[in-house]
Amino acid sequence: MSQSRDSGRTAAPAAGDTTRERVLTAAMEEFARHGIAGARVDRIAKLARTSKERVYAYFRSKDALYADVAAREYVVIAEATQLDPCDLPAYAGRLFDYFVARPDHYRLIAWGRLELPGTAAVADDPAQAVLARKIDQLRQVQQAGQLDPAWDPADVLALVNQIAMTWASQPELSEAAAAHAVDPTTAARRAAVVTAVEQLFPRAS
């Protein structure tokens, strides 16, 4: 995902600038709840205990603020879930766990995909850097004979991510599973995700 309708995302923060951090924290909550179009900078400013003018001193537009929040979230997800290209089922399980614990974080990303489709990446887009690094990791294990080289590594990453986020992206199906599945537990949904990825991309021996 790339959000760059305003490529000059932020003003440089001063050292220890807690106001800017409060704005980013408040913006994440606002964007996750209301999306980009529905978010209001005045509400973000109020939650951050600052002024609307101060928010715009840091971020040139609402889109720029969203881009900064989303970019930070991609880095946080990458650090929290840690791709192991030799054990993609375990990686899928970590992604599943991350979004089960933080459904608002999934919504934050989903809003960008819905509202900012097709925007070009900026040169220093952290999300693209994270994805490029993961694809390179997968390519390296293919070259080492630890992952089927018939797959394009970009397809591997896309499929694993999609499987891992199946339940986060379909909350209505999660409700149906809770009511009608043979085993309605979250653990059973997680096991299905891990098993599906294992079937496609077995752990390296």
mmCIF file of C-alpha atoms in Angstrom, residues 9-178:
data_model
loop_
_atom_site.group_PDB
_atom_site.id
_atom_site.type_symbol
_atom_site.label_atom_id
_atom_site.label_comp_id
_atom_site.label_asym_id
_atom_site.label_seq_id
_atom_site.Cartn_x
_atom_site.Cartn_y
_atom_site.Cartn_z
ATOM 1 C CA ARG A 9 4.519 14.227 4.497
ATOM 2 C CA THR A 10 5.817 16.012 7.565
ATOM 3 C CA ALA A 11 7.801 18.862 8.931
ATOM 4 C CA ALA A 12 10.958 17.769 10.707
ATOM 5 C CA PRO A 13 10.119 17.146 14.387
ATOM 6 C CA ALA A 14 12.122 18.725 17.153
ATOM 7 C CA ALA A 15 13.954 16.375 19.490
ATOM 8 C CA GLY A 16 11.589 15.058 22.143
ATOM 9 C CA ASP A 17 8.551 16.639 20.497
ATOM 10 C CA THR A 18 5.729 14.887 22.318
ATOM 11 C CA THR A 19 3.036 17.022 20.663
ATOM 12 C CA ARG A 20 3.807 15.477 17.286
ATOM 13 C CA GLU A 21 3.677 11.996 18.817
ATOM 14 C CA ARG A 22 0.311 12.769 20.406
ATOM 15 C CA VAL A 23 -0.972 13.918 17.023
ATOM 16 C CA LEU A 24 0.154 10.674 15.375
ATOM 17 C CA THR A 25 -1.428 8.560 18.116
ATOM 18 C CA ALA A 26 -4.687 10.506 17.910
ATOM 19 C CA ALA A 27 -4.645 10.342 14.115
ATOM 20 C CA MET A 28 -4.287 6.582 14.129
ATOM 21 C CA GLU A 29 -7.403 6.250 16.269
ATOM 22 C CA GLU A 30 -9.332 8.728 14.129
ATOM 23 C CA PHE A 31 -8.363 7.170 10.793
ATOM 24 C CA ALA A 32 -9.022 3.633 12.004
ATOM 25 C CA ARG A 33 -12.487 4.628 13.159
ATOM 26 C CA HIS A 34 -13.607 6.965 10.391
ATOM 27 C CA GLY A 35 -11.358 6.363 7.384
ATOM 28 C CA ILE A 36 -9.518 9.124 5.567
ATOM 29 C CA ALA A 37 -12.473 11.024 4.100
ATOM 30 C CA GLY A 38 -14.427 10.766 7.342
ATOM 31 C CA ALA A 39 -11.577 11.745 9.655
ATOM 32 C CA ARG A 40 -11.569 15.271 11.029
ATOM 33 C CA VAL A 41 -8.414 17.186 11.834
ATOM 34 C CA ASP A 42 -10.209 19.156 14.541
ATOM 35 C CA ARG A 43 -11.058 15.925 16.361
ATOM 36 C CA ILE A 44 -7.464 14.757 16.003
ATOM 37 C CA ALA A 45 -6.226 18.048 17.444
ATOM 38 C CA LYS A 46 -8.642 17.850 20.360
ATOM 39 C CA LEU A 47 -7.649 14.263 21.193
ATOM 40 C CA ALA A 48 -3.966 15.229 20.916
ATOM 41 C CA ARG A 49 -4.519 18.216 23.213
ATOM 42 C CA THR A 50 -3.280 20.715 20.664
ATOM 43 C CA SER A 51 -4.647 23.047 18.004
ATOM 44 C CA LYS A 52 -5.695 22.341 14.439
ATOM 45 C CA GLU A 53 -3.117 24.901 13.304
ATOM 46 C CA ARG A 54 -0.405 22.995 15.151
ATOM 47 C CA VAL A 55 -1.395 19.768 13.395
ATOM 48 C CA TYR A 56 -1.003 21.497 10.030
ATOM 49 C CA ALA A 57 2.363 22.881 11.108
ATOM 50 C CA TYR A 58 3.571 19.281 11.257
ATOM 51 C CA PHE A 59 1.553 17.772 8.401
ATOM 52 C CA ARG A 60 0.676 19.628 5.221
ATOM 53 C CA SER A 61 -2.655 17.885 4.710
ATOM 54 C CA LYS A 62 -4.899 15.187 6.094
ATOM 55 C CA ASP A 63 -3.627 12.795 3.407
ATOM 56 C CA ALA A 64 -0.048 13.549 4.463
ATOM 57 C CA LEU A 65 -0.931 12.804 8.070
ATOM 58 C CA TYR A 66 -2.535 9.494 7.086
ATOM 59 C CA ALA A 67 0.498 8.587 4.967
ATOM 60 C CA ASP A 68 2.793 9.129 7.938
ATOM 61 C CA VAL A 69 0.594 7.112 10.303
ATOM 62 C CA ALA A 70 0.241 4.230 7.827
ATOM 63 C CA ALA A 71 3.958 4.170 7.051
ATOM 64 C CA ARG A 72 4.781 3.910 10.741
ATOM 65 C CA GLU A 73 2.260 1.100 11.133
ATOM 66 C CA TYR A 74 3.843 -0.932 8.342
ATOM 67 C CA VAL A 75 7.196 -0.729 10.095
ATOM 68 C CA VAL A 76 5.623 -1.701 13.432
ATOM 69 C CA ILE A 77 3.893 -4.716 11.846
ATOM 70 C CA ALA A 78 7.131 -5.859 10.209
ATOM 71 C CA GLU A 79 9.006 -5.634 13.502
ATOM 72 C CA ALA A 80 6.232 -7.331 15.482
ATOM 73 C CA THR A 81 5.700 -10.247 13.101
ATOM 74 C CA GLN A 82 9.239 -10.837 11.760
ATOM 75 C CA LEU A 83 9.170 -12.718 8.464
ATOM 76 C CA ASP A 84 11.108 -15.995 8.623
ATOM 77 C CA PRO A 85 11.300 -17.049 4.956
ATOM 78 C CA CYS A 86 12.107 -20.615 6.017
ATOM 79 C CA ASP A 87 8.965 -20.871 8.165
ATOM 80 C CA LEU A 88 6.099 -19.117 6.411
ATOM 81 C CA PRO A 89 3.368 -20.944 8.393
ATOM 82 C CA ALA A 90 4.734 -19.479 11.636
ATOM 83 C CA TYR A 91 4.914 -16.043 10.036
ATOM 84 C CA ALA A 92 1.275 -16.333 8.971
ATOM 85 C CA GLY A 93 0.373 -17.242 12.538
ATOM 86 C CA ARG A 94 2.123 -14.142 13.868
ATOM 87 C CA LEU A 95 0.291 -11.928 11.373
ATOM 88 C CA PHE A 96 -3.001 -13.537 12.369
ATOM 89 C CA ASP A 97 -2.253 -12.903 16.046
ATOM 90 C CA TYR A 98 -1.257 -9.291 15.401
ATOM 91 C CA PHE A 99 -4.523 -8.353 13.731
ATOM 92 C CA VAL A 100 -6.706 -10.369 16.096
ATOM 93 C CA ALA A 101 -5.225 -8.316 18.924
ATOM 94 C CA ARG A 102 -5.402 -5.051 16.951
ATOM 95 C CA PRO A 103 -8.386 -4.979 14.598
ATOM 96 C CA ASP A 104 -8.206 -1.185 14.525
ATOM 97 C CA HIS A 105 -4.745 -1.452 12.956
ATOM 98 C CA TYR A 106 -6.156 -3.601 10.172
ATOM 99 C CA ARG A 107 -8.919 -1.052 9.577
ATOM 100 C CA LEU A 108 -6.317 1.710 9.358
ATOM 101 C CA ILE A 109 -4.565 -0.086 6.499
ATOM 102 C CA ALA A 110 -7.807 -1.141 4.820
ATOM 103 C CA TRP A 111 -9.068 2.447 4.646
ATOM 104 C CA GLY A 112 -5.958 3.442 2.709
ATOM 105 C CA ARG A 113 -6.454 0.638 0.221
ATOM 106 C CA LEU A 114 -10.048 1.694 -0.325
ATOM 107 C CA GLU A 115 -9.598 5.448 -0.415
ATOM 108 C CA LEU A 116 -6.141 5.900 -1.935
ATOM 109 C CA PRO A 117 -5.950 3.276 -4.701
ATOM 110 C CA GLY A 118 -3.308 3.561 -7.376
ATOM 111 C CA THR A 119 -1.253 6.331 -5.814
ATOM 112 C CA ALA A 120 2.421 6.280 -6.718
ATOM 113 C CA ALA A 121 5.000 5.431 -4.097
ATOM 114 C CA VAL A 122 7.425 8.091 -2.936
ATOM 115 C CA ALA A 123 11.130 7.343 -3.053
ATOM 116 C CA ASP A 124 11.456 6.749 0.701
ATOM 117 C CA ASP A 125 8.139 4.954 1.267
ATOM 118 C CA PRO A 126 8.742 2.691 4.302
ATOM 119 C CA ALA A 127 5.975 0.305 3.259
ATOM 120 C CA GLN A 128 7.607 -0.351 -0.092
ATOM 121 C CA ALA A 129 10.991 -0.785 1.592
ATOM 122 C CA VAL A 130 9.508 -3.407 3.946
ATOM 123 C CA LEU A 131 7.882 -5.290 1.068
ATOM 124 C CA ALA A 132 11.014 -5.198 -1.074
ATOM 125 C CA ARG A 133 13.072 -6.582 1.802
ATOM 126 C CA LYS A 134 10.633 -9.448 2.364
ATOM 127 C CA ILE A 135 10.543 -10.347 -1.318
ATOM 128 C CA ASP A 136 14.337 -10.386 -1.368
ATOM 129 C CA GLN A 137 14.401 -12.676 1.686
ATOM 130 C CA LEU A 138 12.072 -15.094 -0.079
ATOM 131 C CA ARG A 139 14.152 -15.015 -3.238
ATOM 132 C CA GLN A 140 17.273 -15.863 -1.245
ATOM 133 C CA VAL A 141 15.726 -18.967 0.331
ATOM 134 C CA GLN A 142 14.498 -20.054 -3.095
ATOM 135 C CA GLN A 143 18.050 -19.783 -4.382
ATOM 136 C CA ALA A 144 19.214 -21.837 -1.390
ATOM 137 C CA GLY A 145 16.708 -24.586 -2.266
ATOM 138 C CA GLN A 146 14.567 -24.047 0.846
ATOM 139 C CA LEU A 147 11.458 -22.755 -0.959
ATOM 140 C CA ASP A 148 9.917 -23.912 -4.234
ATOM 141 C CA PRO A 149 11.497 -21.711 -6.924
ATOM 142 C CA ALA A 150 8.519 -22.208 -9.249
ATOM 143 C CA TRP A 151 6.724 -19.471 -7.309
ATOM 144 C CA ASP A 152 7.446 -15.812 -7.888
ATOM 145 C CA PRO A 153 8.489 -14.515 -4.453
ATOM 146 C CA ALA A 154 6.098 -11.578 -4.809
ATOM 147 C CA ASP A 155 3.228 -14.057 -5.263
ATOM 148 C CA VAL A 156 4.390 -16.021 -2.227
ATOM 149 C CA LEU A 157 4.284 -12.915 -0.048
ATOM 150 C CA ALA A 158 0.914 -11.801 -1.397
ATOM 151 C CA LEU A 159 -0.686 -15.206 -0.832
ATOM 152 C CA VAL A 160 0.709 -15.689 2.663
ATOM 153 C CA ASN A 161 -0.371 -12.202 3.709
ATOM 154 C CA GLN A 162 -3.846 -12.699 2.268
ATOM 155 C CA ILE A 163 -4.340 -16.027 4.012
ATOM 156 C CA ALA A 164 -3.068 -14.639 7.311
ATOM 157 C CA MET A 165 -5.462 -11.682 7.129
ATOM 158 C CA THR A 166 -8.467 -13.660 5.914
ATOM 159 C CA TRP A 167 -10.378 -13.321 9.169
ATOM 160 C CA ALA A 168 -9.334 -9.729 9.851
ATOM 161 C CA SER A 169 -10.673 -8.741 6.430
ATOM 162 C CA GLN A 170 -13.995 -10.556 6.889
ATOM 163 C CA PRO A 171 -15.398 -9.711 10.328
ATOM 164 C CA GLU A 172 -18.871 -10.840 9.251
ATOM 165 C CA LEU A 173 -17.464 -14.298 8.476
ATOM 166 C CA SER A 174 -15.746 -14.340 11.852
ATOM 167 C CA GLU A 175 -19.156 -13.810 13.467
ATOM 168 C CA ALA A 176 -20.639 -16.620 11.374
ATOM 169 C CA ALA A 177 -17.781 -18.942 12.335
ATOM 170 C CA ALA A 178 -18.271 -18.139 16.015
#
